[in-house]
Short mmCIF file of C-alpha atoms in Angstrom, two decimals:
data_model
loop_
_atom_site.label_atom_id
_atom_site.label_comp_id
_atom_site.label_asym_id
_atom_site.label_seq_id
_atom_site.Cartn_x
_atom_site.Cartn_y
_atom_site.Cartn_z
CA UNK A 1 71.20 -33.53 -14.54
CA UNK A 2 69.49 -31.28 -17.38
CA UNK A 3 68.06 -27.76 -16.53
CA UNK A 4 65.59 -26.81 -17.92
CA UNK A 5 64.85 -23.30 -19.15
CA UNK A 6 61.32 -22.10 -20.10
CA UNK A 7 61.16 -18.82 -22.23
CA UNK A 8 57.29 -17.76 -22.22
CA UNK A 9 56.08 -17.78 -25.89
CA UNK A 10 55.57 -13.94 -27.14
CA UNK A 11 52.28 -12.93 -28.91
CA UNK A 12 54.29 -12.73 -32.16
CA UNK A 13 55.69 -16.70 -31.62
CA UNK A 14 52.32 -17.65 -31.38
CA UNK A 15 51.40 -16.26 -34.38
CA UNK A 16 53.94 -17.82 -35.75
CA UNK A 17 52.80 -21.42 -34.94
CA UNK A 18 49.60 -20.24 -35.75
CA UNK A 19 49.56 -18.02 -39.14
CA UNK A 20 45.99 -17.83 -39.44
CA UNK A 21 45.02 -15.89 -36.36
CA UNK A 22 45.38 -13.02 -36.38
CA UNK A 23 46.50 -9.88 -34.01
CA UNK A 24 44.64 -9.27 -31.02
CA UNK A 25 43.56 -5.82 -30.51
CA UNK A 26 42.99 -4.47 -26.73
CA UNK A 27 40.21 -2.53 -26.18
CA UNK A 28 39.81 -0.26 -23.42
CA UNK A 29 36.40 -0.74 -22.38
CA UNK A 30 36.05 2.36 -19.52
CA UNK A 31 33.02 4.81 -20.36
CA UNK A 32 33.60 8.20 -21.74
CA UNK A 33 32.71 10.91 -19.25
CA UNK A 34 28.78 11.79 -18.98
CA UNK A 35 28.63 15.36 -20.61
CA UNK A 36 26.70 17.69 -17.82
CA UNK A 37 23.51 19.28 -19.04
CA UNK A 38 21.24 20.60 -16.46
CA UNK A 39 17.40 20.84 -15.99
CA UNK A 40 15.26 22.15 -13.94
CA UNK A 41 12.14 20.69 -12.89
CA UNK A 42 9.50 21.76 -9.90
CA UNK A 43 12.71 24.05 -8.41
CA UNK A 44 15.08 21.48 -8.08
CA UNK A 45 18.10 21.61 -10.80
CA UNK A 46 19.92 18.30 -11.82
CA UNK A 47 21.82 16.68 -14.28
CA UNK A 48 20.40 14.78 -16.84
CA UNK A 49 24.26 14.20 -18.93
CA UNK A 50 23.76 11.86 -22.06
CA UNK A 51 20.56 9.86 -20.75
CA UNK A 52 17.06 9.61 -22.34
CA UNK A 53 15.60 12.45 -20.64
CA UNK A 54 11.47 14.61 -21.80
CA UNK A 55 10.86 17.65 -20.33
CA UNK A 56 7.24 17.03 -21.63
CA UNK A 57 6.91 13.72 -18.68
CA UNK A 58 7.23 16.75 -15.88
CA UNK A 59 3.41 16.27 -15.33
CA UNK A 60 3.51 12.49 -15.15
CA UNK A 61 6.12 12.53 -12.42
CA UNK A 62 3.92 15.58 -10.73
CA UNK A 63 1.32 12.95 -10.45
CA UNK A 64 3.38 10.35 -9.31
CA UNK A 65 4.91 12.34 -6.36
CA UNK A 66 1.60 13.58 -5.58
CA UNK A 67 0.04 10.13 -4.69
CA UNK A 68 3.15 8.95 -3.27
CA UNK A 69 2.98 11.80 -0.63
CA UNK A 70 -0.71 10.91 -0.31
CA UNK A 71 0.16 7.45 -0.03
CA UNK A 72 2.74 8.39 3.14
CA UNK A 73 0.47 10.58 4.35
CA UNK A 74 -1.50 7.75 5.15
CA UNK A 75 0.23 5.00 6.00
CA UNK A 76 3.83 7.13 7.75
CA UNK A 77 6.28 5.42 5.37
CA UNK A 78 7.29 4.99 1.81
CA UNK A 79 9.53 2.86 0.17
CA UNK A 80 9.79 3.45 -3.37
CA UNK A 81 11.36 1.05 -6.36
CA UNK A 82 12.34 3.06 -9.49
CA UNK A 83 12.75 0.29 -11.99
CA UNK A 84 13.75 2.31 -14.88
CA UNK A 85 15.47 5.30 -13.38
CA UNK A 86 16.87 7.47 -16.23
CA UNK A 87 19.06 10.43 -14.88
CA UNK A 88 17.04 9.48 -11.65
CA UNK A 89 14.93 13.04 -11.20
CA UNK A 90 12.22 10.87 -10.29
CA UNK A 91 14.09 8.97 -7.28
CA UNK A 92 15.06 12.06 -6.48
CA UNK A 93 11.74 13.73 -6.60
CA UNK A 94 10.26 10.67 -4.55
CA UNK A 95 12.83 11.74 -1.77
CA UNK A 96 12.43 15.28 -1.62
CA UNK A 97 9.19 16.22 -2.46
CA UNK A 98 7.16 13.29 -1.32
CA UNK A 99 9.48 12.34 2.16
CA UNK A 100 10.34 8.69 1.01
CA UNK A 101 12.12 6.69 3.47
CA UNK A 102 13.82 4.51 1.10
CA UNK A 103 14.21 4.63 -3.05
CA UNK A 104 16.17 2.32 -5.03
CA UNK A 105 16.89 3.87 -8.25
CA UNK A 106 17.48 1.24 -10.73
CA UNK A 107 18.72 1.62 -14.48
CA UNK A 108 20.38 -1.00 -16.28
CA UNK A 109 23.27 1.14 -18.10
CA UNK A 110 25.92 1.37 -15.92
CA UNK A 111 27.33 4.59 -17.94
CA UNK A 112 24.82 6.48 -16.07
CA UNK A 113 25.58 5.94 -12.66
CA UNK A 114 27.37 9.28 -11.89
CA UNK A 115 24.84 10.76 -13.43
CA UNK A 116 22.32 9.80 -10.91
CA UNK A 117 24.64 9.38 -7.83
CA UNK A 118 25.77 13.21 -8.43
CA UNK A 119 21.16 13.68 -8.49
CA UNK A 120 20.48 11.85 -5.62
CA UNK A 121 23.26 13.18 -3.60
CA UNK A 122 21.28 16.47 -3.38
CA UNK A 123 19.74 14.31 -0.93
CA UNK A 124 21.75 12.78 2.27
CA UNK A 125 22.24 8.82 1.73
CA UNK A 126 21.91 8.20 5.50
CA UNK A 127 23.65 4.75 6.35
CA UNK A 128 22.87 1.62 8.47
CA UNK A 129 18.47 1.59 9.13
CA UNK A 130 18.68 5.54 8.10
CA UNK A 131 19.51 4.73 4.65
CA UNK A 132 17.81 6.97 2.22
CA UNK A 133 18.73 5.47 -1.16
CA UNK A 134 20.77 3.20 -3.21
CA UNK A 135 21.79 2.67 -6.86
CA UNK A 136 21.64 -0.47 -9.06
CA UNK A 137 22.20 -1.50 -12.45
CA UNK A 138 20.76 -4.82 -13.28
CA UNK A 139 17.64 -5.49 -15.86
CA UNK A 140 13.49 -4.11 -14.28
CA UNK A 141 12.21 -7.57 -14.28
CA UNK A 142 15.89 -9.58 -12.37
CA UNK A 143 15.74 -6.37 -9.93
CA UNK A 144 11.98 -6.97 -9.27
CA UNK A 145 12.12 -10.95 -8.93
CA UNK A 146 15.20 -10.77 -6.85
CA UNK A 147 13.13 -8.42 -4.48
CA UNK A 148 10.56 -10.71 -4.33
CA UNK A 149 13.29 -13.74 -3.73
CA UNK A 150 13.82 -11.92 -0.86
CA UNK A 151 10.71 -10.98 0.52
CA UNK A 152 11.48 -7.06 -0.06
CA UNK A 153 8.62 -5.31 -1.08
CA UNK A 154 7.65 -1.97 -1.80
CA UNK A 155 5.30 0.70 -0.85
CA UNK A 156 5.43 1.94 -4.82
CA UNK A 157 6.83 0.38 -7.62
CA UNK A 158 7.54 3.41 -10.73
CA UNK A 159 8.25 1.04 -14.17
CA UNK A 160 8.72 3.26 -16.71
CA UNK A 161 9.24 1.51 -19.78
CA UNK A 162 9.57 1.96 -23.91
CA UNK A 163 7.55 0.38 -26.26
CA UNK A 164 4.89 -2.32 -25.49
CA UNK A 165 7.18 -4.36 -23.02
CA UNK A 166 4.92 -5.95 -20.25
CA UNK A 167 6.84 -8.87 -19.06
CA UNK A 168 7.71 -7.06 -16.03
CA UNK A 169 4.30 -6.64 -15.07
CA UNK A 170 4.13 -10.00 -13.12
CA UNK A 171 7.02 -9.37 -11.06
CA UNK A 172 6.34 -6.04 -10.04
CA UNK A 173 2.73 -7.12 -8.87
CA UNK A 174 4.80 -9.62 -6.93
CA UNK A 175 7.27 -7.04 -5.52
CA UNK A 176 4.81 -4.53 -4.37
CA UNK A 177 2.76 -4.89 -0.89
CA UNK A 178 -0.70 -5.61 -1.12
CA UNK A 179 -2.63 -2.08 -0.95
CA UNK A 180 1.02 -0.26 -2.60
CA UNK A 181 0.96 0.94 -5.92
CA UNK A 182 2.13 0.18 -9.29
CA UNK A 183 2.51 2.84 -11.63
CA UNK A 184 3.36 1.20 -14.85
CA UNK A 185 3.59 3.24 -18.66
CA UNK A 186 3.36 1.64 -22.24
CA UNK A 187 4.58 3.77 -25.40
CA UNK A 188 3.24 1.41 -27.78
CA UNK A 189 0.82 3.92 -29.85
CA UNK A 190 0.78 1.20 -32.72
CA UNK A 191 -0.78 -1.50 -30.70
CA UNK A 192 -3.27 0.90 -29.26
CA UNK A 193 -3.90 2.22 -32.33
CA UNK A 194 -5.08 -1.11 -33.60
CA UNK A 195 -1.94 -1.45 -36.12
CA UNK A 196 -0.41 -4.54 -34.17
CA UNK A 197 -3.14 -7.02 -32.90
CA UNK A 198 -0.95 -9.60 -33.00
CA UNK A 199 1.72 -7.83 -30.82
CA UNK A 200 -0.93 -6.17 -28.36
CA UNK A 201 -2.35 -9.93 -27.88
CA UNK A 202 0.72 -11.41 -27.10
CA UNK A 203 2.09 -7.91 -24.98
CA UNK A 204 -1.62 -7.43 -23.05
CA UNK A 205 -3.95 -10.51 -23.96
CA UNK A 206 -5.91 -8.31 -25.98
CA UNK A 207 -6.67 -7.91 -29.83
CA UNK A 208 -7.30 -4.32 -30.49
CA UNK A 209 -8.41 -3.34 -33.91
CA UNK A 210 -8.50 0.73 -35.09
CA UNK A 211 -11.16 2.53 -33.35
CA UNK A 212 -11.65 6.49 -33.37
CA UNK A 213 -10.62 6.46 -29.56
CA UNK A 214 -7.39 4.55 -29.73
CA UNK A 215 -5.82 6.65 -27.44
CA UNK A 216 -8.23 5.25 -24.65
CA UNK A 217 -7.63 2.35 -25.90
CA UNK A 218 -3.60 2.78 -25.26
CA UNK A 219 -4.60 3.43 -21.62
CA UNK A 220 -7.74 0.59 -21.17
CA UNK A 221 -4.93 -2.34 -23.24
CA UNK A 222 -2.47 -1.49 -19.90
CA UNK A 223 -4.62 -1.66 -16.87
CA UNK A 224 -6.77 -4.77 -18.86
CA UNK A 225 -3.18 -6.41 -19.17
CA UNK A 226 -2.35 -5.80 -15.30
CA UNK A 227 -5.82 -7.11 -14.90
CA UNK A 228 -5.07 -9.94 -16.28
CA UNK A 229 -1.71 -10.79 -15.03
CA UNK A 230 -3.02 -9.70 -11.20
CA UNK A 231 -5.64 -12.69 -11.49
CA UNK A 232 -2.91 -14.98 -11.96
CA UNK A 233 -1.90 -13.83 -8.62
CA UNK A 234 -4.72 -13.89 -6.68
CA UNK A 235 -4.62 -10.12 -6.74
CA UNK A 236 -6.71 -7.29 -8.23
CA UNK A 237 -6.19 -4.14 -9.36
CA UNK A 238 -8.02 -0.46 -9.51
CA UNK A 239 -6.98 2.39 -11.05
CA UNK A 240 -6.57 5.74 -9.30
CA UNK A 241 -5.78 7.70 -12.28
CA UNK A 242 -4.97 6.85 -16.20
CA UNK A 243 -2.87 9.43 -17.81
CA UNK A 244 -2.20 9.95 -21.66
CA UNK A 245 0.35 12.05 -23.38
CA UNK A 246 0.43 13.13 -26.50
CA UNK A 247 4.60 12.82 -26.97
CA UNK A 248 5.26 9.73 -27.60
CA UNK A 249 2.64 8.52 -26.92
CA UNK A 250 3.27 7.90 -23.35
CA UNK A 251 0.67 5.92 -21.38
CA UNK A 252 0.64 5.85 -17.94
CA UNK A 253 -1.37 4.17 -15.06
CA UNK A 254 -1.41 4.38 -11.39
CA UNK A 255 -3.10 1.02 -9.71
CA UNK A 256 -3.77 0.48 -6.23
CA UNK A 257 -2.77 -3.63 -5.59
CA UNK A 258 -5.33 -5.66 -3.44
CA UNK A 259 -5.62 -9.58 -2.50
CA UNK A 260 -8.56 -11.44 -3.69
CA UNK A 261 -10.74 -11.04 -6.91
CA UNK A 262 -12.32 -7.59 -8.07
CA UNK A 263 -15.94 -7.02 -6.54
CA UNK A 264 -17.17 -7.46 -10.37
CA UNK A 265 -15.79 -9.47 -13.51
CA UNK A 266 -17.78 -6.69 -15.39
CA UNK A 267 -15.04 -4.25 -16.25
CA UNK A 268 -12.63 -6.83 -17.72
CA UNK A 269 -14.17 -7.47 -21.23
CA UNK A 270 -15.00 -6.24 -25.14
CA UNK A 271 -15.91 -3.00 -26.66
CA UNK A 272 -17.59 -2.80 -30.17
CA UNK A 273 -17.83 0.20 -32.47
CA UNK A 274 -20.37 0.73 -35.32
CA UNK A 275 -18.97 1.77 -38.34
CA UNK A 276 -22.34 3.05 -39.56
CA UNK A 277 -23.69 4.99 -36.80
CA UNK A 278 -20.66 5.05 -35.01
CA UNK A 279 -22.21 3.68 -31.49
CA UNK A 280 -19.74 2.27 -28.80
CA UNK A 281 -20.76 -0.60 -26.09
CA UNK A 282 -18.74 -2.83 -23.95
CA UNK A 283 -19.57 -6.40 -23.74
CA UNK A 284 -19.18 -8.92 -21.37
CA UNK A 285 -17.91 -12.79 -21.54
CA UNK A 286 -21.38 -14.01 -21.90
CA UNK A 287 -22.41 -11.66 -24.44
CA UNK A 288 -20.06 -12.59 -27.10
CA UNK A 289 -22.90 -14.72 -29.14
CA UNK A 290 -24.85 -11.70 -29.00
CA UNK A 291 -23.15 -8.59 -29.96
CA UNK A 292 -24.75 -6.42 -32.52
CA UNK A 293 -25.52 -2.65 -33.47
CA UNK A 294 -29.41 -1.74 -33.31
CA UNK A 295 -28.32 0.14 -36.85
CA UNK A 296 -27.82 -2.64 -38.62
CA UNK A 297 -28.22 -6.99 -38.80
CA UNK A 298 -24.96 -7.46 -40.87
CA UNK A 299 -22.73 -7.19 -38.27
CA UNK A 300 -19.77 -8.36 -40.03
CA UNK A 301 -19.84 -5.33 -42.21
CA UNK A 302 -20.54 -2.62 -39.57
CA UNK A 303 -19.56 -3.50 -36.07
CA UNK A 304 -15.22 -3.84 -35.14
CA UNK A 305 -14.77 -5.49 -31.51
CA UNK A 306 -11.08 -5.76 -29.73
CA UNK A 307 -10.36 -6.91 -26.42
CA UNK A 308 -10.63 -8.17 -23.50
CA UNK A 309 -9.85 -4.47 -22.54
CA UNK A 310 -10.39 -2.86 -18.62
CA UNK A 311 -14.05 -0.92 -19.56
CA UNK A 312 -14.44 0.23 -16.31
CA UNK A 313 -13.78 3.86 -14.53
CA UNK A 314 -10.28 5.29 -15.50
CA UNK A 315 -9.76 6.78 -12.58
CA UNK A 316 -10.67 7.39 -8.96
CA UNK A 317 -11.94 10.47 -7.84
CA UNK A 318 -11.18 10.68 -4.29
CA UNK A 319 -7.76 9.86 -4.71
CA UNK A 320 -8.05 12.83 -7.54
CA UNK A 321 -9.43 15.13 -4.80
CA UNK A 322 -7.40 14.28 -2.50
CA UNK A 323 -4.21 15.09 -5.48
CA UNK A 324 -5.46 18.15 -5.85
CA UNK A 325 -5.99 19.65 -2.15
CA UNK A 326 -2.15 18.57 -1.89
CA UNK A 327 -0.66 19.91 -5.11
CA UNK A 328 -2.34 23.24 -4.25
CA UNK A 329 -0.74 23.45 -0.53
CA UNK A 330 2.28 22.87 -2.36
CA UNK A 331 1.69 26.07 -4.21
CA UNK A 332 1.83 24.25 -7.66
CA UNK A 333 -0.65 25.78 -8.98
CA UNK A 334 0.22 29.22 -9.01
CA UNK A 335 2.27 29.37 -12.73
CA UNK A 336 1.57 28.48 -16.26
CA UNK A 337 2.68 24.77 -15.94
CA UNK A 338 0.36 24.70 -12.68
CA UNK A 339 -2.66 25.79 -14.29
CA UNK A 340 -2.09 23.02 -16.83
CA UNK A 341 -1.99 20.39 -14.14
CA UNK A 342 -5.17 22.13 -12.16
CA UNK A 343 -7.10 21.59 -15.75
CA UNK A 344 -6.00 17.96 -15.98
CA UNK A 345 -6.82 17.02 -12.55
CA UNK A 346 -10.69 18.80 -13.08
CA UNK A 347 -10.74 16.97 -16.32
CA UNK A 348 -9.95 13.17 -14.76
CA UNK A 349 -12.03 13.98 -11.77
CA UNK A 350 -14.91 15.11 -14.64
CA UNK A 351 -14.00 11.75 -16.34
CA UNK A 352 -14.34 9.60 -13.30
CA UNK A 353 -17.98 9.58 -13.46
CA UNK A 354 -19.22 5.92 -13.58
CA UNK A 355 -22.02 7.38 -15.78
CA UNK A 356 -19.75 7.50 -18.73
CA UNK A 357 -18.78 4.68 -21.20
CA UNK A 358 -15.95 3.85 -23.07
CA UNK A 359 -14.59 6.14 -25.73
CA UNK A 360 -15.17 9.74 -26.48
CA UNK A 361 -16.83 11.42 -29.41
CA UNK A 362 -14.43 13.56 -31.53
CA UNK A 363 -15.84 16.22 -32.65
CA UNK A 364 -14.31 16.16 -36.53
CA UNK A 365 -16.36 12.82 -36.40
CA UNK A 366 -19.52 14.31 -35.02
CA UNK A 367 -19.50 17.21 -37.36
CA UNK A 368 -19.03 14.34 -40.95
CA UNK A 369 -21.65 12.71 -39.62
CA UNK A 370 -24.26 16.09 -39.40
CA UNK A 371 -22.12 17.39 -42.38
CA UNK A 372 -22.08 20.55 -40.80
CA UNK A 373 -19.66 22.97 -38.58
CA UNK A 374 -19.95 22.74 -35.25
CA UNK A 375 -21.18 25.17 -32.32
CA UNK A 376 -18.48 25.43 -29.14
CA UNK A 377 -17.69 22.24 -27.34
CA UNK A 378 -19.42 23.87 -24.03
CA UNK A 379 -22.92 24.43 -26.40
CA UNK A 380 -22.84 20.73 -26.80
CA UNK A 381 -22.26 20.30 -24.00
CA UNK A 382 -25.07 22.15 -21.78
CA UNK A 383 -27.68 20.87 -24.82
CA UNK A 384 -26.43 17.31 -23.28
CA UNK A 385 -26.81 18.11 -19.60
CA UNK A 386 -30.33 19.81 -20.43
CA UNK A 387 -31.37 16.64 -21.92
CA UNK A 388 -30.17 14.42 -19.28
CA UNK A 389 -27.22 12.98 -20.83
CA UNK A 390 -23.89 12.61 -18.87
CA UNK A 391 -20.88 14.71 -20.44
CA UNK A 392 -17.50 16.08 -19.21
CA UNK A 393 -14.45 16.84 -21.95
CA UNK A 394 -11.75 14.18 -22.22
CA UNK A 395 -7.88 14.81 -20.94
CA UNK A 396 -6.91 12.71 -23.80
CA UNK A 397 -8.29 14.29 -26.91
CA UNK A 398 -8.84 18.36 -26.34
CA UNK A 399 -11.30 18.56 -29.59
CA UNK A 400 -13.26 15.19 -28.35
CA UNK A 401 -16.43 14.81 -25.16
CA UNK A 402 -16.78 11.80 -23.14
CA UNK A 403 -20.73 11.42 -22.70
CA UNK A 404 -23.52 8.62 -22.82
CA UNK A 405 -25.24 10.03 -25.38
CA UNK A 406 -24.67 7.71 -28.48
CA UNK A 407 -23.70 9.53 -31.68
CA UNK A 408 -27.01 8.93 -33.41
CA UNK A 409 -28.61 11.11 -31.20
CA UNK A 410 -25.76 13.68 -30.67
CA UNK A 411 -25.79 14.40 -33.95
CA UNK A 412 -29.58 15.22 -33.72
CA UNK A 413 -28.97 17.99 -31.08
CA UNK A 414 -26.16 19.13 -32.89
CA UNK A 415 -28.81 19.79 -35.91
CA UNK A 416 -31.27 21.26 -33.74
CA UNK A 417 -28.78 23.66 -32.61
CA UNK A 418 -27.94 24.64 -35.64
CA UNK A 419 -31.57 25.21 -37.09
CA UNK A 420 -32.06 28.25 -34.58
CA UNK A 421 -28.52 29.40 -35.58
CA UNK A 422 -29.87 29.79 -39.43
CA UNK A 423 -32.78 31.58 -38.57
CA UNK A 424 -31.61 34.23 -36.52
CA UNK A 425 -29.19 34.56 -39.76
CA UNK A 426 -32.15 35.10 -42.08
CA UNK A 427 -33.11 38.92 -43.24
#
């Protein structure tokens, strides 16, 4: 009988066999260790390692805790999704500062999860029903549809994203229970700016073209595209406050989710700006045949339009009001970085007047137009309110007014200011 023996071939027989393939090289694929660099934000230090982290998005997360805590307030519980979690100070800001019972804090690189375990742990993790939070790694929009898969949804869903990307918007509106909130961000200041109509049509369903307000339009391009893909749904959306930063640019927008279609198709539609006169009006779906500038009859030479775009309110004051009583029994108001949240709540609760349109009037453009310098912001403004016009200053451009007085004729009371001003100059 023959015995066999079997000697297992070697890496270097192979080869042999085999002389053009080459050596195999083993790679060790374990993570370096997360270098520790702490921050401190609102009292609480953490850990923000190697992760994308701004110190400048402080104020967006103050008002996203704030309404969360509003939002518990009301209904006694919270369960918050933090899609895009970073070094996970906002999970751990939704557990500590605004008492929510449950936050998943989500962030697709694996390399950070010590880095937000070691955050989070600052709070207790509870176990069984008293769990407080958990941490995942998988991609926004497979977390968000696999929540809905299993009929998991959320009190608030926090997506904060780079760029333009809105394909998650669909499956967080499907995630999040009807009357929760969405509070979704864009970073796309080339789309908004009117640079990319192609990408801002395929990203939000809207073409946007360069207007002098582009950084409304950053903010109106988001809540038109949740608009849009709510419809689809069956849902609707309003916002309770629309937030722009200058780094960035970050755009960000808190939206209250509710079955059904909106009370009025009005606010879903086009905006048109005069070249000429530099006049700004929204128009609807039946309008489109008819848009024109009372300036001018060539409209192809004087009028840009871009949308459909959200034209209505961007925000809600009540839930404003109700942002500020809080944020103020909190004592955050009290320092420097408090008083600049107290001006920007004033200023969106100033803006939330249904009065006023679309776009804001920048002053640099309001003084080329008189060909003059200006008087004071506030002297415009009070020779508005004395006329009748609606005015408040914008959050999103310091130097600019938001106001329903059309250029033409603010650049009338701008002269007639000025002719007093000469006079009491003359010997």
């Amino acid at each position: 009988m023959w015995s066999l023996s079997v000697k297992p071939l070697s890496i270097s027989t192979f080869i042999s066999y085999n002389p053009n393939i080459k050596p195999l090289k083993f790679q060790c694929n374990i993570p370096p260790p997360c270098k520790s660099h702490y921050q401190t934000e609102r009292g609480h230090q953490f850990n923000v390692g190697d992760t994308f982290f701004r110190t400048e998005s402080a104020t967006a997360r103050d008002l996203g805790v704030l309404s969360a805590a509003l939002y518990r307030n009301t209904t006694g519980s919270l369960r918050v999704l933090d899609a895009m979690c970073g070094c996970g100070i906002r999970s751990f800001r939704y557990l500590a500062e605004a008492e929510a019972d449950f936050v998943v804090a989500n962030d697709a690189n694996e390399n950070y999860r010590e880095i937000i375990v070691g955050n989070l742990s600052l709070v207790s993790s509870g176990s069984g029903e008293g769990k407080r939070w958990e941490v995942n790694h998988l991609p926004a929009t497979r977390l968000l549809a696999d929540c809905y898969l299993r009929k998991d949804y959320f009190d608030l869903i926090d997506v904060d994203s780079f760029g333009s990307d809105s394909t998650y918007l669909r499956v967080a509106l499907d995630a999040v229970k009807l009357g929760g909130f969405l509070y979704i961000t864009s970073t796309d200041g080339l789309s908004s700016g009117g640079h990319r109509p192609q990408q801002s049509l395929a990203a939000y369903g809207a073409y946007v073209r360069p207007l002098p307000y582009s950084n409304e339009i950053g903010l109106r391009m988001l809540i038109g595209g949740a608009v849009r893909e709510a419809s689809v749904l069956g849902y609707h959306v309003v916002p309770l406050f629309s937030y722009y930063s200058y780094h960035g640019p970050v755009f960000r927008v808190l939206l209250q989710v509710k079955r059904g279609k909106p009370p009025s198709s009005r606010y879903y539609s086009f905006i048109s700006y005069c070249n000429r006169c530099g006049n700004t009006r929204a128009f609807s779906w039946n309008e489109l045949g008819e848009i024109s500038c009372p300036c001018s009859t060539n409209v192809s030479c004087s009028l840009v339009v871009s949308g459909p775009l959200w034209t209505g309110p961007l925000h809600n004051a009540p839930h404003l009001t109700e942002m500020m009583s809080l944020a103020d029994q909190w004592g955050w108001f009290g320092d420097g970085e408090g008083k600049n949240l107290e001006k920007l709540l004033k200023q969106m609760i100033d803006e939330s007047d249904p009065k006023l349109p679309v776009g804001y009037l920048n002053a640099d453009e309001i003084a080329s137009r008189a060909k003059l310098n200006l008087p004071p912001l506030s002297v415009i403004m009070n020779s508005l309110h004395e006329v009748g016009y609606t005015v408040s200053r914008s959050h999103i451009a310091p130097n600019a007014i938001k106001t329903d007085c059309p250029m033409v004729e603010c650049v009338k009371i701008v002269k007639q200011l000025q002719q007093p001003a000469e006079m009491s100059s003359c010997p």
